[in-house]
Coordinates of C-alpha atoms in Angstrom, one line a residue:
X22 CA 20.0 35.3 -20.4
X23 CA 17.6 33.3 -18.3
X24 CA 14.4 31.9 -19.8
X25 CA 11.2 33.6 -19.2
X26 CA 9.1 32.5 -16.2
X27 CA 6.2 31.3 -18.4
X28 CA 8.6 28.8 -20.3
X29 CA 10.0 27.4 -17.1
X30 CA 6.3 27.1 -15.7
X31 CA 5.2 25.4 -18.9
X32 CA 8.2 22.9 -19.0
X33 CA 7.6 21.9 -15.4
X34 CA 3.9 21.3 -16.1
X35 CA 4.8 19.2 -18.9
X36 CA 7.2 17.1 -16.8
X37 CA 4.6 16.9 -14.0
X38 CA 2.1 15.5 -16.6
X39 CA 4.4 13.0 -18.0
X40 CA 5.1 11.8 -14.5
X41 CA 1.5 11.4 -13.6
X42 CA 0.9 9.6 -17.0
X43 CA 3.7 7.2 -16.3
X44 CA 2.5 6.4 -12.8
X45 CA -1.0 5.9 -14.1
X46 CA 0.3 3.4 -16.7
X47 CA 2.3 1.4 -14.1
X48 CA -0.7 1.4 -11.8
X49 CA -2.7 0.0 -14.5
X50 CA -0.2 -2.6 -15.3
X51 CA 0.1 -3.6 -11.9
X52 CA -3.6 -4.0 -11.5
X53 CA -3.9 -6.1 -14.5
X54 CA -1.1 -8.5 -13.8
X55 CA -2.2 -12.0 -14.1
X56 CA -2.2 -13.9 -10.9
X57 CA 0.8 -16.0 -10.3
X58 CA 0.6 -19.7 -9.2
X59 CA 1.2 -20.7 -5.7
X60 CA 4.0 -23.1 -4.7
X61 CA 1.7 -25.5 -3.0
X62 CA -1.3 -27.2 -4.7
X63 CA -1.2 -25.1 -7.8
X64 CA -3.5 -22.6 -6.3
X65 CA -3.8 -19.3 -7.8
X66 CA -1.9 -16.6 -5.9
X67 CA -2.1 -12.9 -6.0
X68 CA 0.6 -11.0 -7.9
X69 CA 2.0 -9.0 -6.3
X70 CA 1.5 -11.2 -3.2
X71 CA -0.3 -10.4 0.0
X72 CA 2.1 -9.4 2.7
X73 CA 2.9 -12.3 5.0
X74 CA 0.5 -12.6 8.1
X75 CA -2.2 -10.5 6.5
X76 CA -5.7 -11.1 5.0
X77 CA -6.0 -9.1 1.7
X78 CA -9.1 -8.3 0.0
X79 CA -9.3 -6.9 -3.7
X80 CA -12.2 -5.0 -5.4
X81 CA -11.7 -7.2 -8.5
X82 CA -11.7 -10.9 -9.2
X83 CA -8.6 -12.9 -9.3
X84 CA -6.8 -10.4 -6.9
X85 CA -7.1 -7.5 -9.0
X86 CA -8.3 -3.8 -8.3
X87 CA -7.6 -1.9 -5.1
X88 CA -6.4 -4.0 -2.3
X89 CA -6.9 -3.7 1.5
X90 CA -5.1 -5.4 4.3
X91 CA -5.9 -6.5 7.9
X92 CA -4.0 -8.5 10.4
X93 CA -6.5 -8.6 13.3
X94 CA -10.0 -9.5 13.9
X95 CA -12.6 -7.0 12.4
X96 CA -16.2 -7.1 13.8
X97 CA -17.1 -4.6 10.9
X98 CA -15.3 -2.8 8.2
X99 CA -15.7 1.0 8.4
X100 CA -16.9 2.6 5.1
X101 CA -13.5 4.3 4.5
X102 CA -11.0 4.0 1.8
X103 CA -8.9 1.9 3.9
X104 CA -11.1 -1.1 3.6
X105 CA -12.6 -0.6 0.0
X106 CA -11.0 -3.9 -0.7
X107 CA -13.2 -5.6 1.7
X108 CA -16.6 -3.5 1.5
X109 CA -16.3 -3.9 -2.2
X110 CA -14.6 -7.4 -2.1
X111 CA -14.5 -9.7 -5.1
X112 CA -11.5 -11.7 -4.0
X113 CA -9.7 -12.5 -0.9
X114 CA -6.2 -14.2 0.1
X115 CA -5.1 -15.2 3.5
X116 CA -1.1 -14.8 3.9
X117 CA -1.4 -16.1 7.3
X118 CA 1.5 -18.5 8.9
X119 CA 1.6 -22.1 9.3
X120 CA 3.5 -24.1 11.8
X121 CA 3.9 -27.8 13.1
X122 CA 3.5 -28.9 16.7
X123 CA 3.0 -32.1 18.2
X124 CA 3.1 -34.0 14.8
X125 CA 0.2 -31.7 13.5
X126 CA 0.4 -29.1 11.0
X127 CA -1.6 -25.9 12.0
X128 CA -2.1 -22.6 10.5
X129 CA -3.7 -19.0 11.1
X130 CA -6.9 -19.3 9.1
X131 CA -9.3 -16.5 8.7
X132 CA -13.2 -16.8 8.4
X133 CA -15.0 -13.9 6.4
X134 CA -18.5 -13.0 7.1
X135 CA -21.0 -11.2 4.8
X136 CA -22.5 -9.4 7.7
X137 CA -21.0 -7.3 10.6
X138 CA -20.1 -8.7 14.0
X139 CA -19.3 -12.2 12.7
X140 CA -22.7 -13.1 11.5
X141 CA -24.4 -14.1 8.3
X142 CA -22.9 -16.5 5.5
X143 CA -19.2 -17.4 6.3
X144 CA -16.4 -18.7 4.4
X145 CA -13.0 -19.9 5.9
X146 CA -9.7 -19.4 4.2
X147 CA -6.7 -21.4 5.0
X148 CA -3.5 -19.9 5.1
X149 CA -1.6 -19.8 1.7
X150 CA -5.1 -19.9 0.0
X151 CA -7.7 -17.7 -1.3
X152 CA -11.0 -16.9 -3.0
X153 CA -10.4 -15.7 -6.5
X154 CA -14.1 -14.9 -7.0
X155 CA -16.5 -14.5 -4.3
X156 CA -19.9 -15.6 -5.1
X157 CA -22.5 -13.0 -6.0
X158 CA -24.9 -14.7 -3.4
X159 CA -22.1 -14.2 -0.6
X160 CA -21.9 -10.5 -1.3
X161 CA -19.1 -8.6 0.2
X162 CA -17.0 -9.1 3.6
X163 CA -18.3 -7.1 6.4
X164 CA -16.3 -8.8 9.2
X165 CA -13.5 -11.4 9.7
X166 CA -12.0 -13.4 12.4
X167 CA -8.5 -15.0 12.6
X168 CA -8.2 -18.4 14.5
X169 CA -5.9 -21.4 14.6
X170 CA -6.8 -24.2 12.5
X171 CA -5.8 -27.9 11.9
X172 CA -4.2 -28.2 8.4
X173 CA -3.4 -32.0 8.4

C-alpha cells in the first residue's frame, strides 16, 4: 500500500522548509562571522576572505552583509544587485597582488571614489588592506580604478 499523495506532498514540503531554514541559519552565521586577523600588520581581514585579485565591497561594517566583487576599473557601478556591496558599501577590501621588481615592492592598489567617473572624494586601498568602516562623510563607492603602486 503506497502513502496517499497528500502525505507525500506534506512530507516533501516539510523537508524543503527545513532545508531553507538551515540555509538561512548558515547564511546568517556566515554574515556575522567576526573578521579574522591578517598575517601582515595585524590588519582586520574579511572572513571569509575576498578572492585574490579582486576588490570586495560589503553592505555592512567590518566586512559583513552582502558582498560584491570587481577586478577591473569601474567608472560607475550600475544600480543592480550584482553591485549592491559597492552602491551600499560600508566596508571594502583589496585582495590585489604584490610583487618585487628592481628592489622595490609594488602592488595592485585600488582607488575608490564617492562619485561616478573617478570624481569626488577618493580613498586608496593598498593590496591586502581594507577599510572596515567607510566614513559617513564619504558615502558609498560610485567608481573605482586599479593602478600599480609602490609599497616600499
